Amino acid sequence: MKASLLLVCSVLFCFTVVPGVVQAQNADPLSFLPLASDSLNDLNDTIPDNTLLLDISDARAEFFVIGRPFEFNSPDSGIERMQDYDPAFRGFADRQTLGNIGQASQPLIFGPRGSVGLDMAEEPYKPYQSQADSLAYFRVNMPYTRIRYLLGAGVQQRLRFTHSQNLMPNLNLGLDYTRTVSEGQSLQQKAGLHDLGVSGWYRSRDHRYAATLSYLFFSALAQENGGAAIDSVFDFTPRSAAPIVLADAFSRQRRHSINLGNHLFGGRMTLSEPDDSTSLQRVEPSWRAWHRLSWISDRREFTDALPDQDNYPPFLFFSDSLQVSYGLQRLENELGWGSSGLVRADSSLRTFQYKATLMHRVDALQQTIERNTVQDLIGGAVLSLVPQSDSLRRWSLIGRGEGSISLSGEFDASVRAGFATPEQRLTLGIGAMRLKPSEQQNLFFSQAWFWDQDLAAEYRVVPEFRYRHRAARLDLALKYHRVQRMIYWDESSVPRNAGAGTDVLQLLLQQNFRLGNWHLDNAIALQRSTAEWINLPLYMGRHSFYYEDSFFEGALFARFGFDMRFQSRYTADAWNPVTASFYVQNQITPDTYPVVDLFFNAIIDQARIFVKVYNINQGYPEAGYYQTPNYPMMNRGFVFGIDWRFWY
C-alpha cells in the first residue's frame, strides 16, 4: 500500500523543491517567527548582524530568501561580532572543534541532530556550507559587489566574493563564493573549503509570479592527523614539529544541488511606502503558493594510506590501506500553500499566519558495497498568531504551532503560547519528536569497520519557558529534555540506543548591559545531565566588554575591547575521522581555561575592518587548551580582516 501511494505521489509531483522554507523577519521586534530576531531559536549557527546601516546614498541592495520574493532585507553592514571570523564560533555558543578553521566540529548546545526524513550521516562541516533555503537573492539598482578577506596566523585565509546585477528590473543574477584555507599550527592539519552559490530570479510585472533558480557547490578536503601523539605539544617550537597520530589520512566531501522554485501570489496586492530613500516599495500579497524542485548529490570519503592498527578499533583490519566512501543522491518535490508571511500595514491587532507543505522525496544511497533507494512523503504545517508591534496592548496573546510528519513514521511538532507587550514577551511551550537513526548509524562498511544494525527510533519531549525584555536586553530560555532510546556513538565509536531514559536540564541566557558607550554582552549556557552517554560542559560563557563610538567627525565608527570565552572542564567527546563523527569517551578531561581575545572593529566609509589577537593569555594559567581530546587549540596569534562593498 505504501509503495502504491508513493508511486502515485511521484507521478503527481513531477517537480520538487528545496528542503524547507525560511520564515522571514516579521515587523514585530518581538517576532514569534523562528529565525530573524529570535536569537535563541537557532543557537548554534545564527547571530543578529544588522547593527548599523551604512549611508549608501542612492545605491540600493536588498535581498530575499527562497520562497519569499516580497520580503526584502538589507545586507548586514554592522560590526557586531565581526571579530568572530570562524563560522564555528559565530553562534550563541562555540562549537567543539579540532583546533583549526575549516575542520570538523559539532554543537555543544544539546538538541536534536537531524530532521524528519532520512539523514545520511553527520554534518561536521555545516558551519562552512551554504544552504539552499538561506541563499540570498538580491535586488539592486546598480551592480553590487562585496569582498571579504582575512589573513591570520597558521596561514589562515578566508576570501568571500559576492556579486549581484539586475539584467532587467525584474530579472537578477547573483554569485556568492567563499574560499577557506588554513595550514593549521600542527602537522598534517591543513583544511581547504570551497563554497559556491549561484542564484537567479525573475518576477512578473504584476508581482503575482516569481521564479527562483540556484546552484550550490561545496567541497572540503581536510587532512586528518588524529591529534597529538604526546601531551606536551605546547612546548614545541615550532608546534608543527610535535609528533602526530596519523601521517597520511584525508577526509573529503563534495556536494552539488540545483534548486528550482515557482511562486504564485494572490489576493489583494497592496504597496507600502518605503521607510527611507534607500528602501524600495514593498508589495503585500494576501496568500502565496509555491512548487519547488531540488536535486542534491553528496559524496564523502575517508582514506588512510598508512594505517596503524593501534589507531583503529580491531573490528576487521587490513594493513595495506583504509578507505571509506558513501554518498547520497536526492530528488525532492514540494508543494506549498500559505499566507504571505507579512504583517500587513492595515492589519488588525492580531494576524494569523499559516503554511502547509507536502513533499515527496527519493533518496539513492551508496555505501562502499551496497546501494539502496528510499522514498518518503513528508507533510508539514505552521499556524501563528502574530500581533503587530505598534498594536500590542498591555498584554496581547501570541502563539505558534508547527509540525511535520513523514510516511516512514518520523514526526516533529511543537506548540508555544504566551503574552507580549511592545517591550516584553513570555511564552510556554512543548515539543515532541520521533526521529530514526541516520543511514550511516544503521549501516556502515569499510575495510576496518562493519556493522549492520537495526536501531530503534528515539523519542523526545521538550517543555520550555522563554522570557524576553527588550529594554533590559534580556533573553532567557529554560528547557527540559526527556529522551527515550537516545541514539549516540558509544566509546567504541559505534551507534547505540541508550538503555535508559535521558534527562537534560538547560538554561540559556543572553544579558547585555550598556552604560553610555561602554558595553558588556553576555551569553551563558548551563546544561546538566547524569547520563554517562552524554558529554556536556556544565557551563559555557561568552563575555564581551568593549567601547564603541564615532571618531574624526563621524568618519570612523569603531568598537574595541576584549572577549572572554570559557567552558567548564568535562570529558569531551572524541573525534573519529573514519565515521566523521564525535563519540563518547569518559577517560580524558581536556585542559581548558578562560580564553581572552583582544579586538578592534571599525567602519570607514563603505569598508569594515577588524584586527584581533586571540588567546592572548596563553601561558596564564595554562600552556594551552583543548576542546577535543588530543587536538590542541591555536596558540596565541593575530588575524586581520576587511569587508568592502561597492557599486558601479
XYZ file of C-alpha atoms in Angstrom:
648
model
C 0.000 0.000 0.000
C 2.822 2.413 0.882
C 4.636 1.629 -2.342
C 1.496 2.339 -4.390
C 0.879 5.623 -2.612
C 4.471 6.717 -3.165
C 4.264 5.808 -6.845
C 1.108 7.911 -7.265
C 2.760 10.825 -5.463
C 5.841 10.661 -7.661
C 3.657 10.802 -10.787
C 1.631 13.727 -9.497
C 4.673 15.636 -8.220
C 6.708 15.925 -11.375
C 8.642 18.831 -9.851
C 10.344 19.328 -6.478
C 11.727 21.798 -4.029
C 14.443 22.953 -1.777
C 14.097 21.465 1.719
C 12.199 23.815 3.970
C 11.126 27.436 3.784
C 12.848 30.079 5.869
C 10.446 32.374 7.653
C 11.494 35.968 7.024
C 11.690 38.532 9.792
C 8.370 39.875 10.929
C 7.826 43.579 11.569
C 7.341 42.870 15.267
C 10.667 43.308 17.134
C 9.479 40.564 19.476
C 8.659 38.378 16.492
C 7.363 34.907 17.233
C 8.657 33.618 13.909
C 11.578 31.213 14.229
C 14.519 32.984 12.602
C 15.424 36.675 12.486
C 15.056 38.386 15.852
C 14.522 35.210 17.889
C 18.196 34.677 18.691
C 17.632 31.703 20.968
C 15.849 29.669 18.302
C 18.925 28.815 16.221
C 21.535 28.758 18.923
C 24.433 27.183 17.081
C 24.501 28.862 13.716
C 22.821 32.263 13.780
C 23.511 35.631 15.376
C 21.953 39.022 14.637
C 24.211 41.023 12.311
C 22.344 44.240 11.468
C 23.576 46.760 13.987
C 24.499 49.849 11.948
C 23.469 50.790 8.415
C 25.907 52.470 6.067
C 24.980 55.622 4.186
C 24.824 54.288 0.640
C 23.173 57.400 -0.840
C 21.278 56.426 -3.991
C 22.744 52.916 -4.262
C 20.473 50.126 -3.045
C 20.973 46.449 -2.351
C 18.284 44.265 -0.797
C 17.770 40.522 -0.712
C 15.184 37.845 -0.022
C 15.464 34.138 0.730
C 13.826 31.292 -1.161
C 10.054 31.374 -1.224
C 9.758 34.981 -0.001
C 10.197 37.220 -3.082
C 8.321 40.121 -1.437
C 10.172 40.159 1.893
C 13.334 42.189 1.243
C 16.055 42.711 3.840
C 19.203 44.832 3.878
C 22.603 43.098 3.813
C 24.395 43.183 7.133
C 26.601 46.249 7.386
C 27.372 46.438 11.100
C 30.373 45.333 13.146
C 28.500 43.152 15.628
C 30.860 40.257 16.470
C 32.828 40.836 13.285
C 35.900 39.554 15.148
C 34.358 36.058 15.292
C 35.645 35.253 11.830
C 35.410 31.446 12.145
C 31.804 30.310 11.442
C 32.198 27.596 14.092
C 32.380 30.385 16.725
C 29.633 32.658 15.391
C 26.696 31.141 17.204
C 25.147 31.589 20.618
C 27.780 29.163 21.941
C 31.029 27.884 20.470
C 31.078 24.560 18.680
C 33.502 21.797 19.619
C 36.310 21.883 17.021
C 39.590 20.180 16.125
C 41.684 23.313 16.618
C 41.786 24.786 13.120
C 39.393 26.787 10.942
C 37.734 24.641 8.277
C 37.998 21.408 10.258
C 35.133 19.300 11.580
C 33.015 20.499 14.503
C 29.852 19.695 16.431
C 27.416 21.812 18.501
C 27.801 21.907 22.273
C 24.228 23.021 22.923
C 22.199 19.857 23.498
C 19.394 19.399 20.995
C 18.160 17.072 18.261
C 20.553 16.298 15.435
C 18.652 15.555 12.285
C 15.184 16.271 10.987
C 12.094 14.486 9.723
C 13.127 12.373 6.752
C 16.168 10.237 6.092
C 19.565 11.585 7.174
C 22.633 10.091 5.533
C 25.322 10.960 8.089
C 26.677 13.623 10.425
C 27.319 17.180 9.106
C 30.722 18.131 10.575
C 31.290 20.970 8.039
C 27.840 22.535 8.342
C 29.011 25.997 9.557
C 31.002 26.473 6.343
C 28.352 25.255 3.924
C 25.650 27.448 2.339
C 22.123 26.077 2.489
C 19.603 26.427 -0.324
C 16.921 27.861 1.963
C 19.194 30.669 3.223
C 20.867 31.678 -0.055
C 20.405 35.406 -0.715
C 18.583 36.514 -3.876
C 19.470 40.172 -4.435
C 17.631 43.162 -5.888
C 19.935 46.061 -6.773
C 19.587 49.299 -8.733
C 23.211 49.120 -9.947
C 25.807 46.319 -9.988
C 26.742 45.393 -6.435
C 29.977 43.727 -5.291
C 31.210 42.777 -1.849
C 34.641 41.374 -0.989
C 35.629 39.973 2.399
C 39.159 38.773 3.167
C 41.009 37.733 6.299
C 44.563 36.647 6.976
C 45.827 35.149 10.200
C 48.492 33.057 11.873
C 48.759 29.455 10.756
C 48.234 30.639 7.161
C 44.548 31.175 7.881
C 42.913 32.722 4.830
C 39.264 33.252 4.031
C 38.051 35.050 0.907
C 34.396 35.699 0.133
C 33.228 37.333 -3.068
C 29.611 38.381 -3.660
C 28.251 39.978 -6.827
C 24.731 40.794 -7.974
C 23.434 42.525 -11.068
C 19.983 43.198 -12.440
C 19.750 42.250 -16.107
C 16.278 43.817 -16.102
C 14.302 45.422 -13.258
C 12.616 42.086 -12.573
C 15.490 39.746 -13.502
C 18.602 39.340 -11.353
C 21.696 37.129 -11.298
C 23.958 36.710 -8.284
C 27.095 34.858 -7.235
C 28.474 34.143 -3.774
C 31.782 32.278 -3.420
C 33.845 31.574 -0.296
C 37.294 30.013 -0.190
C 38.652 28.930 3.192
C 42.151 27.518 3.608
C 44.409 27.068 6.629
C 47.629 25.146 7.172
C 46.994 24.982 10.898
C 49.671 25.133 13.567
C 50.102 21.367 13.915
C 51.488 18.931 11.378
C 49.037 17.339 8.903
C 46.196 19.733 9.810
C 45.508 21.630 6.565
C 41.891 22.311 5.581
C 40.649 23.678 2.262
C 36.999 24.516 1.551
C 35.089 25.835 -1.479
C 31.541 27.138 -1.055
C 29.749 28.476 -4.141
C 26.201 29.728 -4.612
C 24.833 30.966 -7.951
C 21.313 32.384 -7.952
C 18.848 33.943 -10.330
C 15.287 35.134 -10.024
C 12.527 36.576 -12.161
C 9.310 38.317 -11.141
C 6.395 39.265 -13.370
C 5.389 42.919 -13.676
C 2.102 42.335 -11.862
C 4.007 40.814 -8.889
C 1.875 37.672 -8.957
C 4.513 35.225 -10.209
C 8.169 34.682 -9.326
C 10.719 32.038 -10.298
C 13.957 31.242 -8.483
C 16.875 29.104 -9.633
C 20.073 28.307 -7.762
C 23.117 26.082 -7.956
C 25.209 25.330 -4.886
C 28.562 23.580 -4.677
C 30.543 22.682 -1.583
C 33.901 20.940 -1.411
C 36.020 20.093 1.635
C 39.460 18.487 1.755
C 40.831 18.154 5.274
C 43.971 16.437 6.470
C 43.353 14.207 9.490
C 46.246 13.964 11.937
C 44.436 12.022 14.679
C 45.568 14.560 17.254
C 48.889 14.988 19.023
C 50.855 11.856 19.926
C 52.265 13.445 23.115
C 50.916 15.547 25.974
C 53.432 18.417 25.902
C 52.567 19.679 22.420
C 52.556 23.340 23.509
C 56.265 23.075 24.442
C 57.324 22.536 20.827
C 58.671 25.456 18.795
C 57.509 25.354 16.104
C 54.456 23.371 17.084
C 54.475 21.655 13.692
C 57.478 19.651 14.984
C 55.306 17.846 17.546
C 54.548 14.209 16.595
C 51.019 13.307 15.482
C 48.991 10.099 15.285
C 48.020 9.861 11.584
C 50.590 10.614 8.895
C 48.660 10.325 5.622
C 44.895 10.486 6.219
C 42.312 12.694 4.458
C 38.589 13.458 4.634
C 36.780 14.665 1.507
C 33.274 15.878 0.751
C 31.710 17.175 -2.471
C 28.101 18.372 -2.577
C 26.091 19.734 -5.525
C 22.497 20.940 -5.548
C 20.189 22.509 -8.128
C 17.007 24.175 -6.894
C 14.088 25.461 -8.968
C 11.124 27.291 -7.482
C 7.879 28.664 -8.877
C 5.856 31.006 -6.680
C 2.341 32.417 -7.112
C 0.953 35.297 -5.072
C -2.687 36.239 -4.869
C -5.420 38.064 -3.087
C -5.382 41.814 -2.634
C -1.985 43.252 -3.633
C -1.067 46.497 -1.853
C 2.037 48.679 -1.864
C 3.604 50.062 1.287
C 5.656 53.229 1.184
C 9.434 52.914 1.665
C 10.857 53.694 5.093
C 13.640 55.926 3.716
C 15.370 56.890 0.492
C 17.335 53.631 0.384
C 14.299 51.321 0.532
C 12.054 50.246 -2.289
C 8.292 49.846 -2.188
C 7.130 46.580 -0.646
C 4.327 44.570 -2.197
C 1.993 42.869 0.260
C 0.010 39.947 -1.181
C -2.603 38.073 0.830
C -1.537 34.483 0.112
C 1.157 32.527 -1.652
C 1.521 29.130 -3.286
C 4.726 27.514 -4.470
C 6.221 24.495 -6.106
C 9.903 23.676 -5.803
C 12.192 21.017 -7.200
C 15.679 20.183 -5.972
C 18.352 17.674 -6.835
C 21.209 17.007 -4.424
C 24.360 14.921 -4.781
C 26.525 14.455 -1.679
C 29.695 12.326 -1.751
C 32.033 11.713 1.193
C 35.250 9.776 1.643
C 37.975 8.987 4.151
C 41.329 7.424 3.254
C 44.432 6.484 5.225
C 47.317 5.289 3.073
C 49.472 4.334 6.081
C 47.066 2.885 8.639
C 48.337 1.728 12.004
C 46.252 -0.945 13.685
C 46.700 0.764 17.060
C 44.796 3.801 15.792
C 41.559 1.994 14.937
C 39.320 -0.432 16.826
C 40.152 -4.067 15.968
C 36.968 -4.957 14.111
C 38.122 -6.022 10.649
C 41.508 -4.690 9.643
C 43.716 -4.867 6.550
C 47.107 -3.217 6.934
C 47.621 -2.079 3.327
C 45.120 0.823 3.319
C 41.894 2.094 4.806
C 39.118 3.627 2.720
C 35.508 4.557 3.385
C 33.121 6.093 0.860
C 29.421 6.783 0.912
C 27.080 9.083 -0.949
C 23.554 10.306 -1.468
C 21.547 11.463 -4.454
C 18.246 13.074 -3.551
C 15.269 14.331 -5.526
C 12.698 16.420 -3.682
C 9.369 17.720 -4.850
C 7.336 20.110 -2.697
C 4.004 21.872 -2.990
C 3.032 24.559 -0.522
C 0.280 26.997 0.332
C 0.287 29.707 2.948
C -0.254 33.276 3.984
C 2.109 35.900 2.628
C 4.148 35.916 5.814
C 3.856 39.692 6.131
C 2.132 41.631 8.872
C 0.188 43.994 6.685
C 0.182 47.712 7.364
C -3.621 47.716 7.574
C -3.943 44.513 9.627
C -5.855 44.282 12.858
C -4.404 43.694 16.291
C -3.744 40.018 15.631
C -2.788 38.400 12.329
C -2.998 34.686 11.643
C -0.167 33.241 9.584
C -0.396 29.741 8.134
C 1.538 27.391 5.908
C 1.026 23.830 4.668
C 3.504 21.770 2.660
C 3.672 18.326 1.110
C 6.983 16.910 -0.105
C 7.866 13.729 -1.969
C 11.488 12.646 -1.549
C 13.506 9.951 -3.317
C 16.925 9.055 -1.877
C 19.511 6.850 -3.583
C 22.208 5.865 -1.090
C 25.571 4.345 -1.965
C 27.944 2.838 0.574
C 31.186 1.017 -0.163
C 29.478 -2.252 -1.080
C 25.758 -1.516 -1.068
C 23.257 0.702 -2.854
C 19.598 1.162 -1.987
C 16.737 3.551 -2.745
C 14.374 5.011 -0.160
C 11.209 7.047 -0.759
C 9.265 9.134 1.695
C 6.358 11.543 1.874
C 6.625 14.452 4.324
C 3.833 16.820 5.315
C 4.202 19.992 7.320
C 2.052 22.781 8.758
C 2.539 26.059 10.646
C -0.033 28.273 12.340
C 0.935 31.505 14.106
C -0.858 34.279 15.929
C 1.312 37.333 15.243
C 0.467 40.724 16.763
C 1.822 43.921 15.287
C 4.392 45.712 17.420
C 2.628 49.077 17.357
C -0.755 47.436 18.056
C 0.232 45.487 21.144
C -1.892 46.186 24.201
C -0.795 45.819 27.779
C -0.599 42.062 27.280
C -1.512 40.550 23.909
C -1.909 36.851 23.223
C 0.672 35.280 20.898
C 1.096 31.701 19.786
C 2.670 29.368 17.297
C 2.183 25.716 16.426
C 4.148 23.787 13.835
C 4.903 20.242 12.903
C 5.994 17.806 10.244
C 5.353 14.100 9.806
C 6.638 11.513 7.384
C 5.214 8.324 5.942
C 8.212 6.496 7.377
C 6.995 7.229 10.903
C 9.001 10.262 11.982
C 7.444 13.428 13.368
C 8.457 16.733 14.932
C 5.827 19.001 16.484
C 5.833 21.937 18.866
C 3.412 24.449 20.376
C 4.246 27.752 22.071
C 1.865 30.299 23.506
C 2.098 33.302 25.773
C 1.741 37.042 26.042
C 3.638 40.028 24.697
C 3.863 43.758 25.105
C 5.989 46.109 22.982
C 8.824 45.526 25.480
C 8.320 42.011 26.829
C 7.428 38.505 25.759
C 6.677 35.458 27.889
C 5.863 32.036 26.446
C 5.440 28.431 27.485
C 5.885 25.626 25.014
C 6.352 21.933 24.463
C 7.899 19.949 21.637
C 7.753 16.264 20.778
C 9.575 14.304 18.121
C 10.340 10.812 16.891
C 13.485 10.555 14.792
C 15.065 7.448 13.310
C 18.808 6.823 13.148
C 20.738 8.058 10.147
C 21.581 5.669 7.330
C 25.217 5.580 8.452
C 24.223 4.727 12.012
C 22.265 1.693 10.835
C 24.716 0.512 8.172
C 28.426 1.185 7.842
C 31.104 -0.656 5.910
C 34.838 -0.159 5.471
C 37.898 -2.352 5.352
C 38.366 -1.696 9.044
C 34.828 -1.493 10.359
C 31.480 -3.055 9.632
C 28.084 -3.044 11.244
C 24.529 -3.691 10.143
C 22.208 -2.620 12.921
C 18.518 -2.157 13.452
C 18.469 0.754 15.867
C 15.184 1.942 17.327
C 13.887 5.459 16.807
C 14.373 7.915 19.649
C 11.573 9.942 21.245
C 11.990 13.401 22.712
C 9.674 15.587 24.756
C 10.914 19.111 25.481
C 8.884 21.526 27.639
C 10.274 25.054 27.742
C 9.856 28.516 29.225
C 11.061 31.707 27.481
C 11.193 35.313 28.542
C 12.442 38.392 26.718
C 12.676 42.008 27.832
C 13.797 44.261 25.010
C 14.679 47.353 27.074
C 16.649 45.253 29.573
C 18.333 43.431 26.680
C 17.454 40.136 28.333
C 16.700 36.860 26.549
C 16.177 33.689 28.594
C 15.171 30.108 27.812
C 14.724 27.235 30.249
C 14.331 23.747 28.724
C 13.970 20.206 29.971
C 14.827 17.424 27.506
C 13.383 13.971 28.137
C 14.731 11.411 25.638
C 13.828 7.755 25.311
C 16.168 5.355 23.457
C 18.607 8.147 22.669
C 20.890 7.344 19.741
C 24.551 8.087 20.480
C 28.059 6.987 19.442
C 29.481 4.802 22.217
C 33.091 4.529 23.423
C 33.881 2.090 20.603
C 32.558 4.695 18.146
C 29.583 2.510 17.240
C 25.987 3.876 17.317
C 23.810 2.602 20.166
C 20.412 3.136 21.732
C 20.615 4.256 25.344
C 19.260 1.588 27.652
C 17.507 4.077 29.921
C 15.827 7.441 29.686
C 17.968 10.543 29.256
C 17.294 13.837 31.040
C 18.974 17.156 30.263
C 18.162 20.413 32.048
C 19.204 23.520 30.138
C 19.339 27.253 30.907
C 20.253 29.631 28.067
C 20.707 33.306 28.856
C 21.658 36.435 26.944
C 22.045 39.588 29.034
C 23.635 42.716 27.603
C 24.442 45.797 29.672
C 25.188 49.320 28.489
C 26.458 52.422 30.274
C 26.990 55.274 27.835
C 29.379 53.977 25.187
C 30.546 51.054 27.322
C 29.027 47.611 26.723
C 29.113 44.252 28.443
C 27.462 41.466 26.412
C 26.955 38.034 27.959
C 25.808 34.680 26.599
C 25.628 31.854 29.135
C 24.589 28.218 28.802
C 24.107 25.885 31.766
C 23.455 22.217 30.978
C 23.141 19.280 33.320
C 22.725 15.543 32.710
C 23.772 12.496 34.716
C 23.732 10.133 31.725
C 27.143 8.605 31.019
C 26.457 8.622 27.283
C 26.208 12.435 27.121
C 29.241 14.698 27.423
C 28.283 18.317 28.046
C 30.133 21.173 29.758
C 28.200 22.323 32.799
C 28.958 25.961 31.976
C 29.697 27.786 28.723
C 30.057 31.542 28.574
C 30.978 34.272 26.111
C 31.519 37.708 27.638
C 32.418 40.801 25.601
C 33.487 44.072 27.178
C 34.012 46.928 24.724
C 33.749 50.640 23.997
C 32.166 52.000 20.818
C 31.867 55.492 19.390
C 32.264 57.657 16.304
C 35.577 59.387 15.725
C 37.060 62.021 13.366
C 33.771 63.889 12.944
C 31.881 60.710 12.149
C 34.311 59.401 9.505
C 35.155 56.370 11.681
C 32.854 54.231 13.810
C 34.786 51.792 15.976
C 34.351 49.187 18.666
C 37.303 47.865 20.664
C 37.636 45.701 23.716
C 38.055 42.057 24.610
C 36.132 38.781 24.552
C 36.417 36.103 27.190
C 35.219 32.584 26.430
C 35.111 29.824 28.985
C 33.679 26.362 29.290
C 33.975 24.194 32.380
C 36.174 21.109 32.232
C 34.466 17.863 31.235
C 35.193 14.594 29.433
C 34.659 15.963 25.930
C 33.675 13.717 23.027
C 36.492 12.286 20.914
C 36.701 12.544 17.112
C 36.688 9.570 14.748
C 37.641 10.563 11.156
C 36.609 7.153 9.790
C 32.913 7.719 10.535
C 33.258 11.542 10.539
C 31.541 11.716 13.922
C 32.220 12.620 17.539
C 31.812 9.771 20.034
C 31.598 9.402 23.814
C 34.782 8.936 25.831
C 34.991 9.130 29.607
C 38.719 8.825 30.328
C 40.275 12.135 29.217
C 39.360 15.551 30.603
C 40.950 18.144 28.290
C 42.663 21.178 29.818
C 40.840 24.466 29.449
C 40.881 27.985 30.894
C 39.174 31.349 30.279
C 40.469 32.391 26.836
C 40.849 36.144 26.255
C 40.876 37.787 22.802
C 41.526 41.478 22.078
C 39.737 43.030 19.095
C 39.235 46.259 17.179
C 36.296 46.572 14.717
C 35.648 49.653 12.606
C 33.633 51.110 9.739
C 35.418 53.533 7.421
C 33.254 54.837 4.593
C 31.994 51.656 2.870
C 34.616 49.316 4.306
C 34.647 47.360 7.540
C 37.845 46.114 9.142
C 38.812 44.146 12.209
C 42.030 43.281 13.980
C 42.157 40.535 16.575
C 44.751 38.975 18.862
C 43.352 35.661 20.092
C 44.329 33.500 23.068
C 46.352 36.445 24.353
C 46.576 34.986 27.857
C 48.142 31.704 26.734
C 50.515 30.526 29.440
C 48.440 32.140 32.192
C 47.342 29.883 33.764
C 47.991 27.004 31.312
C 50.339 26.423 28.376
C 47.352 25.894 26.078
C 43.863 24.436 25.935
C 41.787 21.787 24.173
C 38.188 21.411 23.066
C 38.608 17.842 21.784
C 40.921 15.258 23.391
C 44.419 15.308 21.815
C 43.537 18.190 19.444
C 45.296 21.348 20.744
C 43.665 24.693 20.027
C 45.519 27.536 18.314
C 48.482 29.182 20.003
C 48.373 32.922 20.551
C 48.021 34.589 17.149
C 46.974 37.596 15.115
C 44.302 37.935 12.422
C 43.242 40.825 10.220
C 40.067 41.117 8.129
C 38.478 43.577 5.714
C 34.965 43.751 4.287
C 34.492 46.133 1.374
C 31.405 46.666 -0.761
C 30.870 48.964 -3.688
C 28.517 49.817 -6.531
C 29.425 50.881 -10.062
